[in-house]
Short mmCIF file of C-alpha atoms in Angstrom, two decimals:
data_model
loop_
_atom_site.label_atom_id
_atom_site.label_comp_id
_atom_site.label_asym_id
_atom_site.label_seq_id
_atom_site.Cartn_x
_atom_site.Cartn_y
_atom_site.Cartn_z
CA MET A 993 113.06 188.30 155.82
CA HIS A 994 110.37 188.83 158.21
CA ASP A 995 108.06 190.72 155.12
CA GLU A 996 109.34 187.45 153.06
CA LEU A 997 107.07 185.97 155.26
CA ILE A 998 104.77 188.23 156.18
CA ALA A 999 104.37 188.20 151.70
CA GLN A 1000 104.23 183.87 151.13
CA ALA A 1001 101.75 184.66 154.54
CA GLN A 1002 99.65 185.83 153.16
CA ALA A 1003 99.91 184.64 149.81
CA TRP A 1004 98.69 181.30 150.98
CA LEU A 1005 95.86 183.28 152.99
CA THR A 1006 93.95 184.50 150.02
CA GLU A 1007 94.00 180.44 148.09
CA ASP A 1008 92.66 178.62 151.83
CA PRO A 1009 89.47 176.96 150.83
CA ASP A 1010 89.49 177.18 155.05
CA PRO A 1011 87.71 179.15 157.10
CA ASP A 1012 89.71 177.15 160.35
CA THR A 1013 93.01 177.28 159.11
CA ARG A 1014 92.17 180.49 157.35
CA THR A 1015 91.07 182.59 161.01
CA GLU A 1016 94.23 180.63 162.78
CA LEU A 1017 96.73 181.40 160.30
CA ALA A 1018 95.45 185.84 159.40
CA ARG A 1019 95.48 185.97 163.58
CA LEU A 1020 99.74 184.61 163.25
CA ILE A 1021 100.31 187.38 160.61
CA GLU A 1022 97.79 189.96 162.66
CA ALA A 1023 100.02 189.13 165.52
CA GLU A 1024 103.39 189.39 163.01
CA ASP A 1025 104.26 186.07 164.98
CA GLU A 1026 107.86 185.39 163.39
CA THR A 1027 108.77 182.34 165.00
CA GLU A 1028 105.02 180.41 164.61
CA LEU A 1029 105.51 181.99 160.68
CA ALA A 1030 108.59 180.80 159.74
CA ALA A 1031 107.55 177.51 161.28
CA ARG A 1032 104.58 176.62 159.14
CA PHE A 1033 106.17 178.36 156.20
CA GLY A 1034 109.69 176.99 156.57
CA GLY A 1035 109.29 174.81 154.08
CA THR A 1036 106.59 172.37 152.45
CA LEU A 1037 105.60 168.27 153.87
CA GLN A 1038 107.66 166.18 152.57
CA PHE A 1039 105.10 163.44 150.02
CA GLY A 1040 107.49 160.10 151.14
CA THR A 1041 106.73 156.90 151.02
CA ALA A 1042 104.63 156.86 154.08
CA GLY A 1043 102.96 159.40 152.22
CA LEU A 1044 102.15 162.65 153.80
CA ARG A 1045 101.75 163.53 157.77
CA GLY A 1046 102.42 166.15 160.40
CA GLU A 1047 100.49 168.65 162.73
CA LEU A 1048 96.83 169.91 161.79
CA GLY A 1049 96.70 173.76 160.87
CA ALA A 1050 98.27 176.35 158.19
CA GLY A 1051 100.78 177.01 156.09
CA PRO A 1052 102.65 174.48 154.25
CA MET A 1053 104.64 172.71 156.54
CA ARG A 1054 101.05 171.43 158.53
CA MET A 1055 98.09 169.38 157.23
CA ASN A 1056 95.22 171.56 155.66
CA ARG A 1057 93.11 171.51 152.76
CA SER A 1058 95.25 173.53 151.08
CA VAL A 1059 97.78 170.69 150.87
CA VAL A 1060 95.53 167.91 150.47
CA ILE A 1061 94.48 169.79 147.41
CA ARG A 1062 98.16 170.13 145.72
CA ALA A 1063 98.39 165.97 147.31
CA ALA A 1064 95.35 164.82 145.30
CA ALA A 1065 96.19 167.18 142.52
CA GLY A 1066 100.02 165.87 142.33
CA LEU A 1067 98.84 162.65 142.46
CA ALA A 1068 96.16 162.44 140.25
CA ALA A 1069 98.48 164.41 137.43
CA TYR A 1070 100.69 160.97 137.98
CA LEU A 1071 97.77 158.75 138.37
CA LYS A 1072 96.64 160.47 134.47
CA LYS A 1073 100.97 160.32 133.17
CA GLN A 1074 100.05 156.27 133.92
CA GLY A 1075 97.14 156.00 131.52
CA HIS A 1076 94.62 155.89 133.97
CA ASP A 1077 92.45 158.57 132.51
CA ASN A 1078 89.32 157.62 133.24
CA GLY A 1079 90.22 155.16 137.11
CA LEU A 1080 88.70 154.51 140.05
CA VAL A 1081 89.97 156.20 143.46
CA VAL A 1082 89.22 154.50 146.22
CA ILE A 1083 88.70 157.75 149.29
CA GLY A 1084 88.98 156.29 153.62
CA TYR A 1085 89.36 157.95 155.86
CA ASP A 1086 89.38 157.78 159.71
CA ALA A 1087 87.63 160.15 163.25
CA ARG A 1088 90.44 162.24 163.86
CA HIS A 1089 89.96 166.32 162.58
CA LYS A 1090 89.96 167.54 159.52
CA SER A 1091 89.84 163.62 158.08
CA HIS A 1092 86.33 163.69 156.91
CA ASP A 1093 87.41 167.32 154.64
CA PHE A 1094 90.33 165.70 153.62
CA ALA A 1095 88.36 162.87 151.91
CA GLN A 1096 85.86 165.17 149.93
CA ASP A 1097 88.85 167.91 149.50
CA THR A 1098 90.55 164.94 147.43
CA ALA A 1099 87.35 163.28 145.80
CA ALA A 1100 86.48 166.55 144.86
CA VAL A 1101 90.07 167.01 143.57
CA MET A 1102 89.99 163.78 141.05
CA THR A 1103 86.59 164.19 140.36
CA GLY A 1104 87.80 167.59 138.60
CA ALA A 1105 91.01 165.47 137.10
CA GLY A 1106 88.46 163.91 134.73
CA LEU A 1107 89.16 160.00 136.82
CA ARG A 1108 85.70 158.90 139.43
CA ALA A 1109 85.97 158.44 143.03
CA ALA A 1110 83.99 156.80 145.69
CA VAL A 1111 84.56 157.48 148.64
CA LEU A 1112 83.99 154.95 151.95
CA PRO A 1113 80.11 155.78 153.87
CA ARG A 1114 81.67 156.63 157.34
CA PRO A 1115 84.85 156.49 159.03
CA LEU A 1116 86.20 153.06 158.93
CA PRO A 1117 89.40 150.68 158.83
CA THR A 1118 92.05 150.82 157.49
CA PRO A 1119 92.03 147.87 156.73
CA VAL A 1120 88.35 148.11 154.88
CA LEU A 1121 90.07 150.78 152.27
CA ALA A 1122 93.34 148.41 151.48
CA PHE A 1123 90.71 145.57 150.57
CA ALA A 1124 87.82 148.13 148.45
CA ILE A 1125 90.93 148.91 146.58
CA ARG A 1126 91.41 145.68 145.01
CA HIS A 1127 88.34 145.14 145.60
CA LEU A 1128 86.21 147.19 143.46
CA GLY A 1129 89.63 147.15 140.55
CA ALA A 1130 90.98 150.95 142.07
CA VAL A 1131 93.95 152.42 140.32
CA ALA A 1132 94.82 154.16 143.68
CA GLY A 1133 93.15 154.78 147.13
CA VAL A 1134 93.75 157.59 149.44
CA GLU A 1135 93.61 156.38 153.46
CA VAL A 1136 93.15 160.00 155.17
CA THR A 1137 94.42 159.06 159.02
CA ALA A 1138 97.44 159.18 161.72
CA SER A 1139 96.99 156.52 162.32
CA HIS A 1140 98.53 155.69 165.88
CA ASN A 1141 99.94 159.31 166.34
CA PRO A 1142 99.07 162.23 168.99
CA PRO A 1143 96.04 164.13 168.41
CA ARG A 1144 96.38 167.40 166.56
CA ASP A 1145 98.25 165.08 163.77
CA ASN A 1146 96.53 163.43 160.66
CA GLY A 1147 98.03 162.11 157.33
CA TYR A 1148 97.39 160.91 153.57
CA LYS A 1149 98.22 157.50 153.17
CA VAL A 1150 98.46 156.56 149.34
CA TYR A 1151 98.16 152.95 147.69
CA LEU A 1152 98.55 151.63 143.92
CA GLY A 1153 96.34 149.44 141.39
CA ASP A 1154 97.11 146.52 143.89
CA GLY A 1155 96.24 147.71 146.95
CA SER A 1156 100.00 147.97 148.82
CA GLN A 1157 101.39 150.87 149.96
CA ILE A 1158 103.26 153.39 147.77
CA VAL A 1159 106.94 152.85 147.38
CA PRO A 1160 109.77 154.49 145.42
CA PRO A 1161 109.87 155.80 142.43
CA ALA A 1162 106.30 156.12 142.99
CA ASP A 1163 106.42 158.72 145.57
CA ILE A 1164 109.02 161.17 143.73
CA GLU A 1165 106.94 161.01 140.53
CA ILE A 1166 104.06 161.66 142.59
CA ALA A 1167 105.53 164.67 144.84
CA ALA A 1168 106.68 166.51 141.65
CA GLU A 1169 103.87 166.65 140.42
CA ILE A 1170 102.69 167.83 143.65
CA ALA A 1171 105.26 170.29 143.79
CA ALA A 1172 104.35 171.36 139.64
CA VAL A 1173 100.59 172.30 140.88
CA PRO A 1174 101.15 176.54 140.34
CA SER A 1175 97.89 177.62 142.50
CA LEU A 1176 94.99 176.25 144.01
CA THR A 1177 92.61 178.49 142.24
CA THR A 1178 94.40 175.88 138.84
CA VAL A 1179 92.30 172.78 140.39
CA PRO A 1180 89.35 172.41 139.45
CA ARG A 1181 87.57 171.39 142.91
CA PRO A 1182 83.18 170.20 141.40
CA THR A 1183 80.53 170.78 144.61
CA GLU A 1184 79.13 167.05 143.23
CA GLY A 1185 80.09 163.75 140.71
CA TRP A 1186 81.28 160.96 142.97
CA ASP A 1187 80.13 158.76 145.18
CA THR A 1188 79.26 157.70 148.39
CA LEU A 1189 79.60 153.91 148.87
CA ASP A 1190 77.34 152.30 150.35
CA ASP A 1191 77.43 149.20 153.21
CA SER A 1192 78.52 146.89 150.34
CA VAL A 1193 82.15 147.36 150.54
CA LEU A 1194 82.16 146.43 153.99
CA ASP A 1195 80.02 143.34 153.68
CA ALA A 1196 82.63 142.22 151.13
CA TYR A 1197 84.83 143.10 153.91
CA LEU A 1198 83.42 141.34 156.50
CA ALA A 1199 82.40 137.78 154.35
CA ARG A 1200 86.44 137.71 153.13
CA THR A 1201 87.03 137.63 156.74
CA ASP A 1202 85.94 134.13 157.00
CA ALA A 1203 87.77 133.35 155.16
CA VAL A 1204 91.35 133.44 157.73
CA LEU A 1205 89.95 131.01 159.61
CA SER A 1206 89.16 127.12 159.64
CA GLU A 1207 85.88 126.29 159.57
CA GLY A 1208 85.24 124.05 162.69
CA SER A 1209 87.84 125.94 164.53
CA PRO A 1210 87.00 126.09 168.33
CA ARG A 1211 85.33 129.71 168.59
CA THR A 1212 85.71 129.77 172.77
CA ALA A 1213 88.55 132.68 173.42
CA ARG A 1214 86.56 135.66 175.64
CA THR A 1215 88.32 138.47 175.71
CA VAL A 1216 87.86 142.30 176.49
CA TYR A 1217 88.66 144.62 173.24
CA THR A 1218 89.39 148.10 173.30
CA ALA A 1219 89.30 150.45 170.19
CA MET A 1220 91.79 153.20 171.56
CA HIS A 1221 88.93 155.76 170.44
CA GLY A 1222 89.23 154.81 167.44
CA VAL A 1223 87.23 153.44 164.58
CA GLY A 1224 87.73 149.79 164.90
CA LYS A 1225 85.34 148.95 167.28
CA ASP A 1226 82.38 147.99 164.65
CA VAL A 1227 83.93 146.16 162.47
CA LEU A 1228 85.45 144.14 165.41
CA LEU A 1229 82.51 143.69 166.70
CA ALA A 1230 80.61 142.03 163.10
CA ALA A 1231 83.61 139.97 163.11
CA PHE A 1232 83.72 138.32 166.03
CA ALA A 1233 79.90 138.30 165.54
CA ARG A 1234 80.56 136.24 162.11
CA ALA A 1235 82.72 134.31 163.08
CA GLY A 1236 80.43 133.14 166.30
CA PHE A 1237 82.84 133.31 168.96
CA PRO A 1238 81.86 135.30 172.76
CA GLU A 1239 80.98 138.94 172.28
CA PRO A 1240 83.57 140.63 173.13
CA VAL A 1241 84.08 142.71 177.01
CA LEU A 1242 83.95 146.53 175.87
CA VAL A 1243 86.49 149.40 177.36
CA ALA A 1244 84.05 151.58 177.38
CA GLU A 1245 86.14 154.62 178.22
CA GLN A 1246 88.36 153.50 174.99
CA ALA A 1247 85.16 151.95 172.49
CA ASP A 1248 83.62 154.77 170.14
CA PRO A 1249 85.62 157.14 167.88
CA ASP A 1250 86.94 160.64 169.50
CA PRO A 1251 89.59 163.01 167.47
CA GLU A 1252 91.24 164.22 171.49
CA PHE A 1253 91.40 160.75 172.42
CA PRO A 1254 91.39 161.37 176.48
CA THR A 1255 92.74 158.54 178.27
CA VAL A 1256 95.91 158.19 176.24
CA ALA A 1257 99.21 160.60 176.19
CA PHE A 1258 99.57 158.65 172.67
CA PRO A 1259 96.80 156.22 170.94
CA ASN A 1260 98.92 154.23 170.63
CA PRO A 1261 99.28 150.38 172.53
CA GLU A 1262 102.74 150.16 172.37
CA GLU A 1263 103.43 153.52 174.89
CA PRO A 1264 103.44 152.90 178.28
CA GLY A 1265 99.55 153.54 179.88
CA ALA A 1266 97.85 153.35 176.72
CA MET A 1267 96.85 150.04 178.08
CA ASP A 1268 95.91 150.66 181.40
CA LEU A 1269 92.16 151.28 181.21
CA ALA A 1270 92.17 147.83 178.97
CA PHE A 1271 94.47 146.15 181.94
CA ALA A 1272 91.07 147.44 184.51
CA THR A 1273 88.62 146.05 182.56
CA ALA A 1274 89.92 142.50 182.37
CA ARG A 1275 90.98 142.24 186.16
CA ALA A 1276 87.40 143.23 186.89
CA LEU A 1277 85.85 140.26 185.41
CA SER A 1278 85.76 136.60 186.99
CA GLY A 1279 84.59 133.65 187.37
CA GLU A 1280 82.89 132.07 184.07
CA ALA A 1281 82.91 135.55 182.22
CA ALA A 1282 86.73 136.13 182.59
CA PRO A 1283 88.82 136.76 179.72
CA ASP A 1284 91.51 134.35 177.87
CA LEU A 1285 92.39 137.66 175.78
CA ILE A 1286 93.04 141.37 175.29
CA ILE A 1287 92.75 143.10 172.25
CA ALA A 1288 93.79 145.91 171.73
CA ASN A 1289 93.40 148.52 167.48
CA ASP A 1290 95.53 150.97 166.98
CA PRO A 1291 92.76 154.23 165.93
CA ASP A 1292 92.78 152.94 162.77
CA ALA A 1293 92.60 149.35 163.56
CA ASP A 1294 95.09 148.18 160.65
CA ARG A 1295 96.93 147.07 163.78
CA CYS A 1296 96.68 144.71 166.42
CA ALA A 1297 97.97 144.43 169.94
CA VAL A 1298 97.58 141.58 172.35
CA ALA A 1299 96.95 141.28 176.14
CA VAL A 1300 97.46 137.96 178.26
CA HIS A 1301 97.14 136.75 182.04
CA ASP A 1302 100.63 136.91 183.48
CA GLY A 1303 100.89 135.92 187.66
CA THR A 1304 103.83 137.72 187.30
CA ASP A 1305 102.72 140.45 186.73
CA ALA A 1306 101.54 142.98 189.00
CA THR A 1307 97.54 144.64 187.02
CA GLY A 1308 97.62 141.25 186.49
CA TRP A 1309 98.56 140.55 182.85
CA ARG A 1310 101.51 140.92 179.85
CA MET A 1311 100.89 142.98 176.44
CA LEU A 1312 102.99 140.48 173.74
CA ARG A 1313 105.41 141.75 171.84
CA GLY A 1314 105.46 142.17 168.55
CA ASP A 1315 107.22 139.40 167.71
CA GLU A 1316 105.93 137.29 169.78
CA VAL A 1317 102.27 137.04 168.67
CA GLY A 1318 104.03 137.53 164.68
CA ALA A 1319 105.41 134.09 165.90
CA LEU A 1320 102.28 132.22 167.89
CA LEU A 1321 100.70 133.54 164.67
CA ALA A 1322 103.20 131.65 162.21
CA ALA A 1323 103.31 128.59 164.10
CA HIS A 1324 98.73 128.59 164.29
CA LEU A 1325 99.87 129.25 160.48
CA VAL A 1326 101.73 126.99 160.24
CA ARG A 1327 99.56 124.01 162.47
CA ARG A 1328 96.74 124.31 160.32
CA GLY A 1329 99.13 123.01 156.24
CA ALA A 1330 99.68 126.87 155.43
CA THR A 1331 101.59 127.26 151.81
CA GLY A 1332 102.99 130.42 150.26
CA THR A 1333 105.93 133.31 152.14
CA PHE A 1334 106.80 134.43 155.23
CA ALA A 1335 107.85 137.85 154.71
CA GLU A 1336 108.69 140.26 157.79
CA SER A 1337 110.66 143.25 158.61
CA ILE A 1338 114.31 143.64 158.80
CA VAL A 1339 113.55 145.14 161.84
CA SER A 1340 111.41 142.30 163.13
CA SER A 1341 112.92 138.96 164.94
CA SER A 1342 114.68 136.33 163.49
CA LEU A 1343 112.04 133.58 165.25
CA LEU A 1344 109.66 133.94 161.96
CA GLY A 1345 112.56 132.61 159.45
CA ARG A 1346 113.54 129.37 161.82
CA ILE A 1347 109.58 129.07 161.89
CA ALA A 1348 109.46 129.24 158.43
CA GLU A 1349 112.45 126.77 157.55
CA LYS A 1350 111.25 124.01 159.85
CA ALA A 1351 108.30 124.29 157.51
CA GLY A 1352 110.11 123.55 154.35
CA LEU A 1353 108.15 127.18 153.77
CA PRO A 1354 109.97 130.33 152.18
CA HIS A 1355 110.93 133.29 153.98
CA VAL A 1356 111.13 136.22 152.97
CA GLU A 1357 112.91 139.17 154.73
CA THR A 1358 111.89 143.02 153.81
CA LEU A 1359 113.55 147.17 155.05
CA THR A 1360 110.55 147.91 157.04
CA GLY A 1361 107.21 148.75 156.71
CA PHE A 1362 104.27 146.90 154.73
CA LYS A 1363 104.67 148.49 151.81
CA TRP A 1364 107.70 146.36 151.28
CA ILE A 1365 106.63 143.23 153.51
CA ALA A 1366 103.56 143.33 150.74
CA ARG A 1367 105.66 142.92 147.56
CA ALA A 1368 106.98 139.67 148.51
CA GLU A 1369 106.02 137.08 146.10
CA GLY A 1370 103.46 134.45 146.86
CA LEU A 1371 103.09 136.10 150.35
CA ARG A 1372 101.70 133.78 152.49
CA TYR A 1373 101.45 135.75 155.74
CA GLY A 1374 104.14 139.01 156.96
CA TYR A 1375 104.15 140.89 159.99
CA GLU A 1376 106.27 143.32 162.29
CA GLU A 1377 107.69 144.07 165.07
CA ALA A 1378 105.55 147.10 165.11
CA LEU A 1379 101.88 145.26 165.96
CA GLY A 1380 101.32 144.60 161.76
CA TYR A 1381 100.06 141.76 160.78
CA CYS A 1382 98.13 140.40 157.63
CA VAL A 1383 97.25 136.80 156.86
CA ASP A 1384 94.99 137.46 154.36
CA PRO A 1385 97.04 138.92 151.96
CA GLU A 1386 94.47 138.19 149.13
CA GLY A 1387 91.88 140.07 150.68
CA VAL A 1388 93.92 143.13 152.17
CA ARG A 1389 98.00 143.86 150.88
CA ASP A 1390 98.60 145.53 154.01
CA LYS A 1391 98.29 144.83 157.80
CA ASP A 1392 94.84 144.31 159.23
CA GLY A 1393 94.29 144.34 163.29
CA ILE A 1394 90.89 143.23 163.02
CA THR A 1395 91.83 139.51 160.93
CA ALA A 1396 95.08 139.34 163.09
CA ALA A 1397 92.65 139.89 166.16
CA LEU A 1398 90.29 136.99 165.01
CA LEU A 1399 93.16 134.44 164.03
CA ILE A 1400 94.86 134.93 167.40
CA THR A 1401 91.53 134.81 169.20
CA GLU A 1402 90.53 131.04 166.99
CA LEU A 1403 94.86 129.97 168.25
CA SER A 1404 93.63 130.81 171.45
CA SER A 1405 89.73 128.69 171.96
CA GLN A 1406 92.52 125.90 170.78
CA LEU A 1407 94.68 126.28 172.90
CA LYS A 1408 92.24 126.47 175.19
CA GLU A 1409 90.06 123.06 174.98
CA GLU A 1410 94.13 122.14 175.13
CA GLY A 1411 93.98 123.58 179.07
CA ARG A 1412 96.84 125.77 177.14
CA THR A 1413 97.97 129.09 176.90
CA LEU A 1414 99.44 131.65 174.88
CA LEU A 1415 102.63 131.71 176.52
CA ASP A 1416 102.34 128.13 176.80
CA LEU A 1417 103.07 127.96 172.91
CA LEU A 1418 105.56 130.81 172.94
CA ASP A 1419 107.75 128.18 176.02
CA ASP A 1420 107.13 124.98 173.36
CA LEU A 1421 108.72 128.05 170.93
CA ALA A 1422 111.63 129.07 172.58
CA VAL A 1423 112.63 124.99 173.49
CA GLU A 1424 111.96 124.23 169.47
CA HIS A 1425 114.14 127.39 168.03
CA GLY A 1426 116.17 128.82 171.72
CA LEU A 1427 115.50 131.64 172.74
CA HIS A 1428 114.02 134.81 170.41
CA ALA A 1429 113.71 137.71 172.87
CA THR A 1430 113.95 141.39 171.43
CA ASP A 1431 113.80 144.33 172.44
CA GLN A 1432 113.39 148.26 171.48
CA LEU A 1433 115.47 151.75 172.32
CA SER A 1434 112.99 154.63 171.15
CA VAL A 1435 114.72 158.02 171.56
CA ARG A 1436 111.39 160.41 170.98
CA VAL A 1437 113.39 164.02 169.81
CA GLU A 1438 111.94 167.81 170.32
CA ASP A 1439 115.23 168.51 167.84
CA LEU A 1440 114.09 166.35 164.57
CA SER A 1441 118.68 167.08 163.97
CA LEU A 1442 119.53 165.06 167.15
CA ILE A 1443 118.59 161.50 165.08
CA GLY A 1444 121.05 162.97 161.76
CA ALA A 1445 123.65 163.57 164.27
CA ALA A 1446 123.16 159.92 166.48
CA MET A 1447 123.42 157.92 163.29
CA ARG A 1448 126.23 160.06 162.06
CA ARG A 1449 128.42 159.08 165.56
CA LEU A 1450 126.98 155.81 165.24
CA ARG A 1451 129.19 155.56 160.93
CA GLU A 1452 132.09 157.55 162.39
CA GLN A 1453 133.04 156.07 165.74
CA PRO A 1454 131.63 153.06 165.13
CA PRO A 1455 131.12 150.73 168.13
CA THR A 1456 133.73 147.99 168.14
CA GLU A 1457 131.03 145.69 170.87
CA LEU A 1458 128.04 146.07 172.88
CA ALA A 1459 126.74 144.33 175.64
CA GLY A 1460 130.79 142.19 176.02
CA LEU A 1461 129.96 140.97 172.72
CA PRO A 1462 132.05 141.61 169.36
CA ILE A 1463 130.61 143.11 165.84
CA THR A 1464 131.44 140.68 163.77
CA ARG A 1465 129.70 142.50 161.50
CA THR A 1466 128.11 146.27 160.32
CA ASP A 1467 125.84 147.13 157.31
CA ASP A 1468 125.39 150.79 156.63
CA LEU A 1469 121.59 150.34 154.89
CA THR A 1470 122.20 152.76 152.85
CA LYS A 1471 124.06 151.10 150.88
CA GLY A 1472 121.91 148.79 149.80
CA THR A 1473 122.06 144.77 149.76
CA ALA A 1474 121.68 141.81 147.18
CA GLU A 1475 118.52 141.45 148.87
CA LEU A 1476 117.06 145.63 150.07
CA PRO A 1477 116.90 148.60 148.74
CA PRO A 1478 118.60 151.81 150.43
CA THR A 1479 117.29 152.95 153.65
CA ASP A 1480 118.37 154.63 156.74
CA GLY A 1481 120.02 152.50 159.30
CA LEU A 1482 122.83 150.22 159.82
CA ARG A 1483 122.61 146.37 161.33
CA TYR A 1484 125.21 144.64 164.06
CA THR A 1485 125.64 141.07 163.91
CA LEU A 1486 127.36 140.01 167.29
CA ASP A 1487 127.43 136.38 168.66
CA GLY A 1488 123.95 135.38 168.99
CA ALA A 1489 122.45 138.70 168.86
CA ARG A 1490 121.81 141.40 166.14
CA VAL A 1491 120.82 145.76 166.73
CA ILE A 1492 119.76 147.68 164.12
CA VAL A 1493 119.61 151.25 164.53
CA ARG A 1494 117.05 154.52 161.40
CA PRO A 1495 114.81 157.06 161.70
CA SER A 1496 111.56 156.40 162.33
CA GLY A 1497 109.83 156.83 159.72
CA THR A 1498 106.66 158.50 160.47
CA GLU A 1499 107.20 159.80 163.92
CA PRO A 1500 110.24 162.40 165.48
CA LYS A 1501 112.32 158.71 167.11
CA LEU A 1502 115.63 157.17 166.82
CA LYS A 1503 114.71 153.83 167.33
CA CYS A 1504 117.23 150.52 167.85
CA TYR A 1505 116.05 147.45 167.51
CA LEU A 1506 117.55 144.08 169.66
CA GLU A 1507 117.26 141.06 169.65
CA VAL A 1508 119.20 138.23 171.77
CA VAL A 1509 118.72 134.07 171.04
CA ILE A 1510 119.79 132.02 173.87
CA PRO A 1511 119.78 128.08 173.26
CA VAL A 1512 117.18 127.16 175.72
CA GLY A 1513 117.79 122.72 176.26
CA SER A 1514 114.37 122.17 177.97
CA HIS A 1515 111.27 123.74 179.63
CA GLN A 1516 113.09 123.36 183.23
CA ASP A 1517 115.96 126.15 180.80
CA LEU A 1518 113.51 128.61 180.43
CA PRO A 1519 113.49 131.21 183.77
CA ALA A 1520 117.60 131.38 183.69
CA ALA A 1521 117.85 131.72 179.98
CA ARG A 1522 115.09 134.18 180.41
CA ALA A 1523 117.33 135.87 182.66
CA LYS A 1524 120.29 136.23 180.93
CA ALA A 1525 118.26 137.32 177.62
CA THR A 1526 116.99 140.50 179.77
CA ALA A 1527 120.32 141.13 181.44
CA LEU A 1528 121.96 140.73 177.93
CA LEU A 1529 119.39 143.16 176.08
CA GLU A 1530 119.56 145.74 178.80
CA SER A 1531 123.23 145.27 178.66
CA ILE A 1532 123.49 146.45 174.63
CA LYS A 1533 120.86 149.14 175.73
CA ARG A 1534 123.35 150.71 177.60
CA ASP A 1535 125.76 150.23 175.68
CA LEU A 1536 124.37 151.30 172.35
CA SER A 1537 122.43 154.41 174.52
CA THR A 1538 126.50 156.24 174.96
CA ALA A 1539 127.61 154.48 171.56
CA ALA A 1540 124.80 157.14 170.50
CA GLY A 1541 124.81 159.89 172.05
CA ILE A 1542 121.68 159.61 173.55
#
């Protein structure tokens, strides 16, 4: 095994075009570091519906230029087999380590394969790339990003010509083409021949953001904004300026791109502590400058987090759950007379279905991920609980943290004119449709086999009740349903509650999504309903954790 590992590593080293990873790998070979070499060469990063995502480093189990060149060659071969011989592939990238290199390599491979390639002018939000695909009539798009993963990661997200991310069987077919690349020496990589786009695509995206808002709507809400060390700042500020909102106050320490993400453990607004600097910035503002909202994007700005004043919280601010923002945006669109399908993932709150039903609008549940939500027929609005919102599907057929920020700020402005807040509207929705309280049990693991073991345990010894509520129905989602393709997950229906358990598609996590629905007679009943919901959710979490052995 030792000699085989060294031989594999040396063969990789001879082809590696990147001096950084060559140096790293040469050091491991010289040290005969079998543990580290086995981790790098124990398989290959799997190309799936999230494309590729992994830790940066040398070897086929890491993200590096060699892996990206193979992925690009496989994608090019797939596109040509689909009849797109001279098709345009547009490429975007974020500000992470190696993102620019991976984008350039992709452009070179596409050009060498006889396709046309165009690269966005600089690190820009993922929604700009998703927009550019449709705007430029491209046959595919690639975004180099690891979204909100840790600093050591990078990723490679693939879109097809409709502007939405790939779904099966395209991912399997592209993976087969990647596997068929015999060696990097067979992949032509010219040093020129592709376009680097100017700002006209970004200008067209920004012009499109105007369509998200109602003409003549109030634009008075004040915001504090954090880009979370990512690429959202300039685009969001430009969009807010065009719209006529007060200029957001920036969280200075997190405003500019920094691939080290120095102020956060994980650059994800949902993670504990990630919003602390934003809360501190908001607390330092008073009087007329006091903000109504805190807005956060994740590093590639396709997600949008929202925090609001809350006197009961020690920080003075409360992060809204993705499900709460999802319901608020839906209610706002309904009030504005929106028509079309309202779609969400199965792990998101059932409140959206109630809102759509009352408005007489179609409602669809899909598998998790915008690759599915974006494909809902007649889509007008789509969201998922992980802070993803699609409010302009004709422009961006994916989640978009910039346009979502505009829309929630318009709603906040409208409520402000009425002397109300987003929390008041959430109260109204709870009284109208029942209190839909959601929570998540998320377990991050070092050893991925623990996730498989937990899923196996739940299947072999299924719980019959959680928090004293009998489980009335169990769906093993690997079998698929009439509405859903198969996926690895379990769905439990309880009396007044719902639980879904699934492995994360992008991180080493087991995720459990919980929802309880408590009927509410009037606004006076809300405190008691909230207390009951909180206790139930905690109890469900405990029982589920025991049942899964986590």
